[in-house]
Amino acid sequence: MDEETLRSRVECWRRRAADALDAREREASAELARHYEALLAYLLETRTPANEGRTG
């Protein structure tokens, strides 16, 4: 996944967590957002100038 896709998914799961009425759904959505945030952080940390223009 590319950076834009990961950012979009983080935002989507954050919104779902915020909108959830059920506590379990809210926590599960927040957990998914955290996982996508971690993937995004890893992508940004490991990105090198040589592969910045590549899409995954």
C-alpha positions in Angstrom: 0.0 0.0 0.0 1.1 3.5 -0.7 1.2 6.4 1.8 -2.0 8.0 0.5 -4.0 4.7 0.9 -2.7 4.2 4.4 -3.5 7.7 5.5 -7.0 7.3 4.0 -7.6 4.0 5.9 -6.3 5.6 9.2 -8.8 8.4 8.8 -11.6 6.0 7.8 -11.1 3.8 10.9 -10.8 6.8 13.2 -14.1 8.1 11.9 -15.7 4.7 12.4 -14.4 4.6 15.9 -15.8 8.1 16.6 -19.2 7.3 15.2 -19.6 3.8 16.8 -22.3 3.5 19.4 -21.1 0.1 20.6 -18.0 0.2 22.8 -16.6 -3.0 21.3 -17.0 -1.7 17.8 -15.4 1.6 18.8 -12.4 -0.2 20.3 -12.0 -2.5 17.4 -12.1 0.4 14.9 -9.7 2.4 17.0 -7.4 -0.7 17.1 -7.5 -1.0 13.3 -6.7 2.7 13.0 -3.6 2.2 15.3 -2.4 -0.7 13.1 -2.7 1.3 9.9 -0.9 4.2 11.7 1.9 1.8 12.6 2.1 0.6 9.0 2.2 4.2 7.8 5.0 5.1 10.3 7.0 2.0 9.1 6.5 3.0 5.5 7.7 6.6 6.2 10.7 5.4 8.3 11.9 2.9 5.7 11.3 5.1 2.6 14.4 6.0 0.8 14.8 8.7 -1.9 15.3 6.0 -4.5 11.9 4.4 -4.0 9.8 7.5 -3.1 8.2 7.6 -6.5 7.2 3.9 -6.6 3.7 2.7 -5.8 3.0 -0.5 -4.0 
